[in-house]
Tab-separated table of C-alpha atoms in Angstrom:
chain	number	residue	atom	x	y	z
A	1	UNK	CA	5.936	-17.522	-7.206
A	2	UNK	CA	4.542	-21.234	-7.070
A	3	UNK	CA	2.179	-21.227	-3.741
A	4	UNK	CA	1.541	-25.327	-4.112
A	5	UNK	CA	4.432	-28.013	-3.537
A	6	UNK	CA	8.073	-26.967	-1.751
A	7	UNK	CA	11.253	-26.800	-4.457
A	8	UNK	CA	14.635	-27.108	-3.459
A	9	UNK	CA	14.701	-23.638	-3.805
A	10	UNK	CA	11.896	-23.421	-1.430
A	11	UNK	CA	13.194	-25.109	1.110
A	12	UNK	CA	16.586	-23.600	1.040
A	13	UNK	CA	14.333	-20.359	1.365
A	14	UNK	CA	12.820	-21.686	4.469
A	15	UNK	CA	16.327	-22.283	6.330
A	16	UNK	CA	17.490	-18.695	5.278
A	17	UNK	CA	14.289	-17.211	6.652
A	18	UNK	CA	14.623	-19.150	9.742
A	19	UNK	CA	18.575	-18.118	9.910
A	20	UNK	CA	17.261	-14.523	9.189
A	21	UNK	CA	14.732	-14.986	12.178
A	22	UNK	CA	17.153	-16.130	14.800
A	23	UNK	CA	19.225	-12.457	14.153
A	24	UNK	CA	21.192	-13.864	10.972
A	25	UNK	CA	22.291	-10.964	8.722
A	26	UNK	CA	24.002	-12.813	6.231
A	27	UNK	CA	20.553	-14.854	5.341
A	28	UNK	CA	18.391	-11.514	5.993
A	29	UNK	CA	20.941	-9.650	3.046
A	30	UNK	CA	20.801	-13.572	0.973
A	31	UNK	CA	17.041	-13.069	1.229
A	32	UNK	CA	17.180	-9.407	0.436
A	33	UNK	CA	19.579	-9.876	-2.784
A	34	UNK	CA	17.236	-12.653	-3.976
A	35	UNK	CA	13.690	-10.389	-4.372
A	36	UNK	CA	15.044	-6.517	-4.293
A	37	UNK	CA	15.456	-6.346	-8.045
A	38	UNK	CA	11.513	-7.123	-8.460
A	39	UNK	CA	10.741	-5.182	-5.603
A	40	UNK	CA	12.614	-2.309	-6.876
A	41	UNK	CA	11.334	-2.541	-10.494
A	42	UNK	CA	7.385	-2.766	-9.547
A	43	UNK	CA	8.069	0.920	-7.423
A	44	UNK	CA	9.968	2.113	-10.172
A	45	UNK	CA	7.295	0.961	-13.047
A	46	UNK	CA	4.531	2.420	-10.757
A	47	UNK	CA	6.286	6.026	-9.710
A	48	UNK	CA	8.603	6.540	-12.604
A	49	UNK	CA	10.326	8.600	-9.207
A	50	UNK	CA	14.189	7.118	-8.620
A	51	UNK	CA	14.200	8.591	-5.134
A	52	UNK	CA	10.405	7.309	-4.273
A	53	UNK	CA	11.361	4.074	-5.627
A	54	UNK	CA	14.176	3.324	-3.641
A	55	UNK	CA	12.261	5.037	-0.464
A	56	UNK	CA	9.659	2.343	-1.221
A	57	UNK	CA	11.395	-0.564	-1.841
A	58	UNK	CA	13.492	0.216	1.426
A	59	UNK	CA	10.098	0.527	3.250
A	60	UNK	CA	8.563	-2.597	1.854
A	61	UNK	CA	11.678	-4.709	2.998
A	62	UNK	CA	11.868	-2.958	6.507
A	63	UNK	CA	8.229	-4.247	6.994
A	64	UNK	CA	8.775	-7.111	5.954
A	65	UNK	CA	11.703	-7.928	7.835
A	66	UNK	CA	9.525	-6.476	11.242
A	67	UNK	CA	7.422	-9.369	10.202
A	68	UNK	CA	8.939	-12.286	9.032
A	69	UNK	CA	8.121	-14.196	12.288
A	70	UNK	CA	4.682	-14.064	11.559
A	71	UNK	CA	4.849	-15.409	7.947
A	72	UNK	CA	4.095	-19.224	8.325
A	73	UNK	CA	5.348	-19.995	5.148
A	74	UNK	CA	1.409	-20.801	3.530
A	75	UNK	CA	1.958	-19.007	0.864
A	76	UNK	CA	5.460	-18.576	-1.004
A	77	UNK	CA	7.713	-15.986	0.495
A	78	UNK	CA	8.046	-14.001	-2.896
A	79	UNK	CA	4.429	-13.552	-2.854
A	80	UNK	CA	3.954	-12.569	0.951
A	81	UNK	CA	6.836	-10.177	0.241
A	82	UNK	CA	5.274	-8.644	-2.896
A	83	UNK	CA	1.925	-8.402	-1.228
A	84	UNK	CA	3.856	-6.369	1.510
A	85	UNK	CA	5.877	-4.002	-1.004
A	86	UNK	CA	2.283	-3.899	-3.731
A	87	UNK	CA	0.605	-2.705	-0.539
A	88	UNK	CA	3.646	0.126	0.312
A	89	UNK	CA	3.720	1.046	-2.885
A	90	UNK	CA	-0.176	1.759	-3.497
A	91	UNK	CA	-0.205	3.237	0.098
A	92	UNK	CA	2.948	5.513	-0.789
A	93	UNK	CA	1.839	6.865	-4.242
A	94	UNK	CA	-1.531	8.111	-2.655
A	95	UNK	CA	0.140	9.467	0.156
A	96	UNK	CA	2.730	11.407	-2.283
A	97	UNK	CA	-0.300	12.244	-4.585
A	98	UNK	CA	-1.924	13.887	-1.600
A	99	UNK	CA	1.528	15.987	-0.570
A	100	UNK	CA	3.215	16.644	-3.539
A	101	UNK	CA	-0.092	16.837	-6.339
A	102	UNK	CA	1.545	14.421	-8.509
A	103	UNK	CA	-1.148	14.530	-11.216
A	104	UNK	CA	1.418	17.344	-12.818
A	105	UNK	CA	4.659	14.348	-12.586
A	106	UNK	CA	3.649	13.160	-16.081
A	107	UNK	CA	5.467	15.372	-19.076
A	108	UNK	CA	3.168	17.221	-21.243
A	109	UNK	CA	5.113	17.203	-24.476
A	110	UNK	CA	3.203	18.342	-27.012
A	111	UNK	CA	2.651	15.316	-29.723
A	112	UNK	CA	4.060	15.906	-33.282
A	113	UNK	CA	3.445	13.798	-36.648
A	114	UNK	CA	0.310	11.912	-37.792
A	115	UNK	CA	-2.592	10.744	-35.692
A	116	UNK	CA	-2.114	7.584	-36.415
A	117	UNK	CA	2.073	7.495	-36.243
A	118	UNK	CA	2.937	4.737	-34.032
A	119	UNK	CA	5.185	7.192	-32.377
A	120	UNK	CA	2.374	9.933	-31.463
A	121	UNK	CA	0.189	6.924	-30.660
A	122	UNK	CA	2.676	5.364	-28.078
A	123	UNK	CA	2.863	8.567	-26.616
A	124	UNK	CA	-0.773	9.409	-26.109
A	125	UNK	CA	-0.037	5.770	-24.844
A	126	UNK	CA	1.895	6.372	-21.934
A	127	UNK	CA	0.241	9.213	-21.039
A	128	UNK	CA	-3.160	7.205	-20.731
A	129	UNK	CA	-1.214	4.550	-18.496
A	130	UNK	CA	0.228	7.342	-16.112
A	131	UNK	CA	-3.296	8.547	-16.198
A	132	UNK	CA	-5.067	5.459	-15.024
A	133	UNK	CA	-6.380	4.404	-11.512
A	134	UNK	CA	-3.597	2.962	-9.354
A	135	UNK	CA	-5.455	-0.442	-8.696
A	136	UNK	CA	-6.097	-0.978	-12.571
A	137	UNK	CA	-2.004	0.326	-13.383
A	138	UNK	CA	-0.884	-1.819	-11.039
A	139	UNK	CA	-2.507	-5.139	-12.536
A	140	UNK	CA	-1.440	-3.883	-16.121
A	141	UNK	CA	2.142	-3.326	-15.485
A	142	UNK	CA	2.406	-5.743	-13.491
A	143	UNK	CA	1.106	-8.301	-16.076
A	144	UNK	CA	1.789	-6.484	-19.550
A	145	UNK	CA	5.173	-4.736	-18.232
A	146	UNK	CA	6.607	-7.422	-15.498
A	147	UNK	CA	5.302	-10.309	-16.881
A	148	UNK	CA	3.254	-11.410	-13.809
A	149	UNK	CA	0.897	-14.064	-14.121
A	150	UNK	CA	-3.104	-13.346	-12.920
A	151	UNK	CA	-2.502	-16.393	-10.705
A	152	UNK	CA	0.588	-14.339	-9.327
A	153	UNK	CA	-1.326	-10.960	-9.266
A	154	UNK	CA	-4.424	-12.344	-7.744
A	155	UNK	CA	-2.155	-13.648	-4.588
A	156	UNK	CA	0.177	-10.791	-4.263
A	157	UNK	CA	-3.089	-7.835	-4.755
A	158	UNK	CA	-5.134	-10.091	-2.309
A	159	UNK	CA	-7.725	-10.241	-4.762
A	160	UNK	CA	-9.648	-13.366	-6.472
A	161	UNK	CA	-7.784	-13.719	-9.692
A	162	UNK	CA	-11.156	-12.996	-12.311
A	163	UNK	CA	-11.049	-9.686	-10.575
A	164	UNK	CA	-7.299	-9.620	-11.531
A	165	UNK	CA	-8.035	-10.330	-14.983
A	166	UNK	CA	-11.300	-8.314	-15.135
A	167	UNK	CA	-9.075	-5.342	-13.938
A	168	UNK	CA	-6.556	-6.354	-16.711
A	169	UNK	CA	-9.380	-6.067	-19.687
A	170	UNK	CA	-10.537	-2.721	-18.120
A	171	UNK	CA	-7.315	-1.423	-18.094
A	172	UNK	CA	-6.790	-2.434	-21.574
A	173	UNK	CA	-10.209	-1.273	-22.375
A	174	UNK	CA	-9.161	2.454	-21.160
A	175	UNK	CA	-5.956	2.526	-22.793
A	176	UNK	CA	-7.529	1.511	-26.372
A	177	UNK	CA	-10.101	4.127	-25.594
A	178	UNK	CA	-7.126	6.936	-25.029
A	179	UNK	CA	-6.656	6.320	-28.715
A	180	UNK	CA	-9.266	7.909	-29.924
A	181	UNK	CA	-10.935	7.393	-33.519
A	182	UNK	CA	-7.322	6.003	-34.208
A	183	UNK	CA	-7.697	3.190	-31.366
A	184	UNK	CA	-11.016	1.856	-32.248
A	185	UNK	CA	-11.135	-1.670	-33.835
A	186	UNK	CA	-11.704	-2.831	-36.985
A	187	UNK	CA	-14.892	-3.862	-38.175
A	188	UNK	CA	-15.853	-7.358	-37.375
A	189	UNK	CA	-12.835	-7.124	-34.351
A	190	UNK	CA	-15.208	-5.116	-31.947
B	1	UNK	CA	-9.032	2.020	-36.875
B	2	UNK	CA	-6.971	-0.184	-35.594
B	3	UNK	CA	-6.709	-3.748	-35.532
B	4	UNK	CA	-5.705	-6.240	-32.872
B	5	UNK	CA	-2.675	-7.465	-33.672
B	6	UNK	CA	-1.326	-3.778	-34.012
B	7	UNK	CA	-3.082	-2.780	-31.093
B	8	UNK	CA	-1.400	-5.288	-28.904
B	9	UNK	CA	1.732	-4.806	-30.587
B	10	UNK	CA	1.847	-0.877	-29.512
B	11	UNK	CA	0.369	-1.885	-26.191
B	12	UNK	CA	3.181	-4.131	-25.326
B	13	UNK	CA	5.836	-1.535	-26.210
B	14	UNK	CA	4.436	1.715	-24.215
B	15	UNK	CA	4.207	-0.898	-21.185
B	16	UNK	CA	7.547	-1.651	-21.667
B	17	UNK	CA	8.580	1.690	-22.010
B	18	UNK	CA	6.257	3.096	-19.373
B	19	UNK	CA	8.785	4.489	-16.409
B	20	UNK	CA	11.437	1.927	-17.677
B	21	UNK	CA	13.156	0.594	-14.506
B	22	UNK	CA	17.071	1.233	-14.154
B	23	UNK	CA	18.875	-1.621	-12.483
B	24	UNK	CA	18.400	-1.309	-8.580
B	25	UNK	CA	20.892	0.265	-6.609
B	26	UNK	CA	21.285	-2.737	-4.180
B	27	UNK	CA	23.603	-1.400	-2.110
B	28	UNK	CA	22.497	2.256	-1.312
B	29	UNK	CA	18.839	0.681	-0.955
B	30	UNK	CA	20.605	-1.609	1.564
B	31	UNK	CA	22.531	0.934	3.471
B	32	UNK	CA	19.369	2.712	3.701
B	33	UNK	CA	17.700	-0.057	5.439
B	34	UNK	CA	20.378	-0.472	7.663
B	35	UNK	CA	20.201	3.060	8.517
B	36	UNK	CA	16.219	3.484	8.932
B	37	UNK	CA	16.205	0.212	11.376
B	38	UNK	CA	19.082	2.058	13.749
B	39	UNK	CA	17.234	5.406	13.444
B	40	UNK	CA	13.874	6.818	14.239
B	41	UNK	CA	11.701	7.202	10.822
B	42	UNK	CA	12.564	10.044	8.603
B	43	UNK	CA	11.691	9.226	5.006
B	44	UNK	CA	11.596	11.698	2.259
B	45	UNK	CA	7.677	11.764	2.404
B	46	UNK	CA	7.812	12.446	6.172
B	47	UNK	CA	10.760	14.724	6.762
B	48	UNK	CA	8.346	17.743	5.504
B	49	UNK	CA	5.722	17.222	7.869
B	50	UNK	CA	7.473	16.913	11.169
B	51	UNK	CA	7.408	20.175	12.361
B	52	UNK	CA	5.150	21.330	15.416
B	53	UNK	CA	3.494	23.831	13.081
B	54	UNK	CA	1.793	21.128	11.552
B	55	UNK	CA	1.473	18.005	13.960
B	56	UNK	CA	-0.450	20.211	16.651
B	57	UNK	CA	-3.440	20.883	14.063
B	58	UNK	CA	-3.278	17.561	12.694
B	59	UNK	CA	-3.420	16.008	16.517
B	60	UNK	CA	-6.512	18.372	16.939
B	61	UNK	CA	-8.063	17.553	13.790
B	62	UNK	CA	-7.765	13.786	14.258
B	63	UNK	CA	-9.081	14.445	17.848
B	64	UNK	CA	-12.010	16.325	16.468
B	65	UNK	CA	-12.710	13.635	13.788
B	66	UNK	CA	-12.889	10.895	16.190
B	67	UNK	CA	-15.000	13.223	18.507
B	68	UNK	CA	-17.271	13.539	16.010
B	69	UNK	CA	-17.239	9.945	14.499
B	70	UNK	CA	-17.607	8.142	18.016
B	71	UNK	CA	-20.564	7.706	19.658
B	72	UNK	CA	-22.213	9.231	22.608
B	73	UNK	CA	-20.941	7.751	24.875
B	74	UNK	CA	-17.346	8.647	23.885
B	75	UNK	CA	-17.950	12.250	22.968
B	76	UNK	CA	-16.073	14.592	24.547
B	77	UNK	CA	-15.338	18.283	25.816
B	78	UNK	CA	-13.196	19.056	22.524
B	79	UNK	CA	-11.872	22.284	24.150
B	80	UNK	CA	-11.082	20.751	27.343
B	81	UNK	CA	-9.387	17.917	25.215
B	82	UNK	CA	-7.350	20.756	23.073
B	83	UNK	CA	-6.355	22.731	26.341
B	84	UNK	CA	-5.205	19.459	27.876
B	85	UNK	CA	-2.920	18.397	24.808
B	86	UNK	CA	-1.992	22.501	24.390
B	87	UNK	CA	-0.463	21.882	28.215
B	88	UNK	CA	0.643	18.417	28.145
B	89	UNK	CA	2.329	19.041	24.669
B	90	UNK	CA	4.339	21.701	26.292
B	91	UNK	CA	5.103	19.785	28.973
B	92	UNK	CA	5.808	16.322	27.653
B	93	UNK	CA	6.832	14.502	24.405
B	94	UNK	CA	4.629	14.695	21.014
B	95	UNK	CA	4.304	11.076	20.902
B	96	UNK	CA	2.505	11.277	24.031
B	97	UNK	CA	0.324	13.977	23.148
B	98	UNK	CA	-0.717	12.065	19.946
B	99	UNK	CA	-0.887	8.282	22.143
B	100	UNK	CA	-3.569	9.993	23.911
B	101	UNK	CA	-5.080	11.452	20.430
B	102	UNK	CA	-5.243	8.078	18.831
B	103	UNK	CA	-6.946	6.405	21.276
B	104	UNK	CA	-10.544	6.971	19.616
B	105	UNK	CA	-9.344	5.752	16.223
B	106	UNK	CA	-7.639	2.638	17.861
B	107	UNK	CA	-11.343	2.314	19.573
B	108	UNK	CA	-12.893	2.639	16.014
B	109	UNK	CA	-10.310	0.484	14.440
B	110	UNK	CA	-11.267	-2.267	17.181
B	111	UNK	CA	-15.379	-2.139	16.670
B	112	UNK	CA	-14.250	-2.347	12.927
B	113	UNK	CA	-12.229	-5.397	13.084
B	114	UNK	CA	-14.738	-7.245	15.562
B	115	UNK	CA	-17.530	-6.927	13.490
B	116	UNK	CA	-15.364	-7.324	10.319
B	117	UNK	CA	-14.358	-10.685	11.863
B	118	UNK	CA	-17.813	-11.877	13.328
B	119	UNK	CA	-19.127	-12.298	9.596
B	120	UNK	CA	-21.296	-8.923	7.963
B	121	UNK	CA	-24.974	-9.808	7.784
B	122	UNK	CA	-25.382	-8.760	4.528
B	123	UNK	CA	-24.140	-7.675	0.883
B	124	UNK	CA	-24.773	-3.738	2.591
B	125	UNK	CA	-22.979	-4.296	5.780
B	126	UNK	CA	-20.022	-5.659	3.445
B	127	UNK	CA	-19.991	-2.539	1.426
B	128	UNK	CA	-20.459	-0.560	4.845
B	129	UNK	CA	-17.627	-2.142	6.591
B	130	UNK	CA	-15.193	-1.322	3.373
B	131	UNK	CA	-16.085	2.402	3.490
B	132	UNK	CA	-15.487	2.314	7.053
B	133	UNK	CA	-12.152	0.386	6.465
B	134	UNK	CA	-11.481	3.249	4.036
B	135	UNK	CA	-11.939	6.229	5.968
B	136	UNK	CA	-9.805	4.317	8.907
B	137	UNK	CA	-6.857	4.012	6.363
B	138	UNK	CA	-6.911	7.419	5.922
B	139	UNK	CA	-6.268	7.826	9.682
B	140	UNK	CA	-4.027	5.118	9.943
B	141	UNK	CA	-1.606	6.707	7.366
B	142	UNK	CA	-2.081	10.204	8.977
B	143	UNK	CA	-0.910	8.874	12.297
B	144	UNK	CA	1.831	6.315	10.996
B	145	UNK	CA	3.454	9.624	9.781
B	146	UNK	CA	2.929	11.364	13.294
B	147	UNK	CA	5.261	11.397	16.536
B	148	UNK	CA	2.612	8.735	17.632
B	149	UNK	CA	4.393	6.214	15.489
B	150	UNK	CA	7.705	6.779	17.402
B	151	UNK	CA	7.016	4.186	19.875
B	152	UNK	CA	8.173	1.334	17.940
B	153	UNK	CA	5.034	-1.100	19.591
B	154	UNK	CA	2.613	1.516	18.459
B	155	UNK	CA	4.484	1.660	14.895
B	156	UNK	CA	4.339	-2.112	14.469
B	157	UNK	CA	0.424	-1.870	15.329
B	158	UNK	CA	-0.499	0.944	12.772
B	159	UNK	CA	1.238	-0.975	9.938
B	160	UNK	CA	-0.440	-3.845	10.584
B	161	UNK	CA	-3.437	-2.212	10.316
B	162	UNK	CA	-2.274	-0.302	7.964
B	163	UNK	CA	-2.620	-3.360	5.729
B	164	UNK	CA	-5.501	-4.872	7.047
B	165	UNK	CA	-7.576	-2.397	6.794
B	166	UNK	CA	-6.321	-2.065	3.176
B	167	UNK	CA	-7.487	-5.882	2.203
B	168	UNK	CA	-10.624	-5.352	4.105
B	169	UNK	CA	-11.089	-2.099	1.986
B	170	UNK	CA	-9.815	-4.057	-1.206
B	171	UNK	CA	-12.145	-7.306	-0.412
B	172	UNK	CA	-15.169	-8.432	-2.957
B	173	UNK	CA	-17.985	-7.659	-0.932
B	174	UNK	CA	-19.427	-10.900	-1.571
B	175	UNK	CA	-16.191	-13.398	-0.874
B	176	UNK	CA	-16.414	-15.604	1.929
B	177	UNK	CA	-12.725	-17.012	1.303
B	178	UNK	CA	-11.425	-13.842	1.109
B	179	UNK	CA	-13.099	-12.639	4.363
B	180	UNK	CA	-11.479	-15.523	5.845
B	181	UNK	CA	-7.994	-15.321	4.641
B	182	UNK	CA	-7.954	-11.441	6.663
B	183	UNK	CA	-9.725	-12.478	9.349
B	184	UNK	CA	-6.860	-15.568	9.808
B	185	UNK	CA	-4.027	-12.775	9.124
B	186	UNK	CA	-5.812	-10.832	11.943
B	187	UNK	CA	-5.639	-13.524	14.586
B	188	UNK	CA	-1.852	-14.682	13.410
B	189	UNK	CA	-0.863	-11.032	14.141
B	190	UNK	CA	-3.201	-10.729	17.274
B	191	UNK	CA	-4.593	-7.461	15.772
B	192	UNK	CA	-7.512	-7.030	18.314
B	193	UNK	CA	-5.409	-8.383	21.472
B	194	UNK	CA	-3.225	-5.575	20.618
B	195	UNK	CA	-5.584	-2.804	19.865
B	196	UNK	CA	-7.247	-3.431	22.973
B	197	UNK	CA	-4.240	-3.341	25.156
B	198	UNK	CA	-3.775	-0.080	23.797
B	199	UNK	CA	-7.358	1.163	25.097
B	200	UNK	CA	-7.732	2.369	28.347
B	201	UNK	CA	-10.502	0.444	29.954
B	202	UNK	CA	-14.542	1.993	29.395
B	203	UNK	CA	-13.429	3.416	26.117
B	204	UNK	CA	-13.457	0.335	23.629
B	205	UNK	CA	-16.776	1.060	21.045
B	206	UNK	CA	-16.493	-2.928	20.621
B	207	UNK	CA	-17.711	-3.724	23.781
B	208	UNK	CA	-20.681	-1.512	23.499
């Protein structure tokens, strides 16, 4: 998601958006196939929910598709279109939170085996991801699980990018916390 | 204890565990596109909460929130209000009904926005005007999932300040740049030119 000088790529972008613009489906479904899988995969990592996912990632293109004449091309169109579908996808999960209570979503399988199995401890884990703020899950799986950049986080979250990687560290900080005794670091590591 | 290395190591693994994506399902998310742009809304989070039983509270409890909210000068009779939407919802559409209700949040959302866009004073009126943009999302998302989002214009208008009001919300209260990059996305979309069209004349907080 490079924001600073046009590719090849780029550029061929910029034709299919302005083939999508004057009523094009063919570019609108080229543009589509291009960016769905990422799309699809941040809704997915955020709601663990097949159906939501796939509700959200339909919403995210809809809107952007209602809007793509007023995206002047500034910033790359992967990033204007993951700021659109980050946005649905925060703005969904606290509207489905609100509805359907989804605090209870997460399993509750009881852990087995040794405190300090990696097993029990990847569980406790993914529990303590499920369990953090949206804003700060977002960042983490978006960096840790996707492989975003904090340049690329900063630009899609609309936030400066030291907040992105402050978030990060937080997020980090919570999760090693989760742990317990077992997660707390050596001595001389603190 | 734990040390870093193993720490990270466990770290990377539960994220890529955590709600492992399946490959996307291109073509039924495409058909359902396809199918929501020829159709009015009806998404799995909305179908629920269609029904008159609840929209008629909600429309009277968004009424009553701006009523209370707004100032003086647009505080009205809430019964008269209620008895008006009671007779006009049984004689018209709901989208109407809930046009009429939204016009005090649009009002809200337009003082909001002005002041958001001539510059806070200070670190406090930052933090004030992201509370405000706050409770207005809250609104905004209530009413995007109402009849009053039916009219496609009106629709288009809640979304977009749907997500402005989320980066104002979002925004470091002390980032000029930041400030500026919503404000700019504001004027592309001609946010306030729209809102205002939307208000029937005497009733815009903005011009107060």
């Amino acid at each position: 998601m490079n924001d600073t000088t046009p590719t090849g790529d780029d550029l061929q972008e910029r034709e299919l958006i302005e083939a999508a613009l004057a009523g094009d489906a063919m570019a609108e479904r080229t543009l589509y196939e291009a960016h769905v899988d990422r799309v699809f995969r941040l809704a997915y990592r955020m709601t663990g929910d097949q159906e939501l996912a796939e509700d959200l990632t339909q919403e995210a293109f809809l809107r952007a598709f209602q809007h793509l004449p007023g995206f002047r091309g500034q910033a790359a169109f992967a990033t204007w279109l993951h700021s659109i579908a980050s946005s649905v996808v925060l703005n969904g999960l606290r509207r489905v939170r609100r509805w359907r209570q989804m605090e209870t979503w997460e399993d509750e399988a009881p852990e087995t085996g040794r405190e300090d199995d990696d097993a029990v401890l990847k569980m406790k884990l993914d529990r303590a991801i499920g369990a953090l703020p949206d804003d700060l899950r977002a960042v983490f799986l978006m960096h840790d699980a996707e492989g975003y950049t904090h340049r690329e986080i900063a630009a899609v979250l609309a936030i400066p990018e030291g907040t992105a990687k402050a978030q990060l560290a937080r997020a980090r900080q919570r999760l090693r916390d989760a742990l317990g005794e077992a997660g707390r670091p050596m001595e001389g590591e603190a | 204890m734990m040390d870093e290395d193993r720490f990270g190591r466990l770290l990377r693994e539960a994220a890529r565990d955590h709600h492992a994506p399946p490959p996307a399902p291109r073509e039924r998310i495409w058909e359902g596109i396809q199918r929501r742009r020829r159709a009015p809304r009806r998404t799995a989070l909305s179908r629920a909460f269609r029904a008159n039983w609840f929209w008629l509270p909600a429309a009277a409890l968004l009424l009553l929130v701006g009523v209370l909210i707004g100032r003086e000068t647009l505080r009205m009779d809430a019964e008269r209000q209620l008895g008006e939407m009671q007779r006009r919802f049984n004689e018209a559409g709901r989208g109407e009904v809930f046009a009429a209700a939204a016009v005090p949040f649009l009002s809200r959302a337009d003082a909001l926005l002005t002041r958001y866009r001539s510059g806070p004073r200070d670190t406090e009126d930052r933090v004030e005007l992201r509370a405000w943009a706050g409770s207005l999302l809250a609104e905004t998302r209530l009413l995007l999932d109402s009849p009053a989002a039916e009219d496609a214009e009106m629709r288009l208008l809640f979304m977009d300040l749907e997500l402005t009001l989320t980066r104002i919300h979002q925004a470091s209260a002390d980032d000029d740049a930041e400030r500026r990059v919503i404000t700019e996305g504001m004027e592309d979309r001609g946010m306030l030119t729209r809102l205002r069209a939307r208000i029937p004349a005497g009733q815009s907080l903005a011009s107060l």
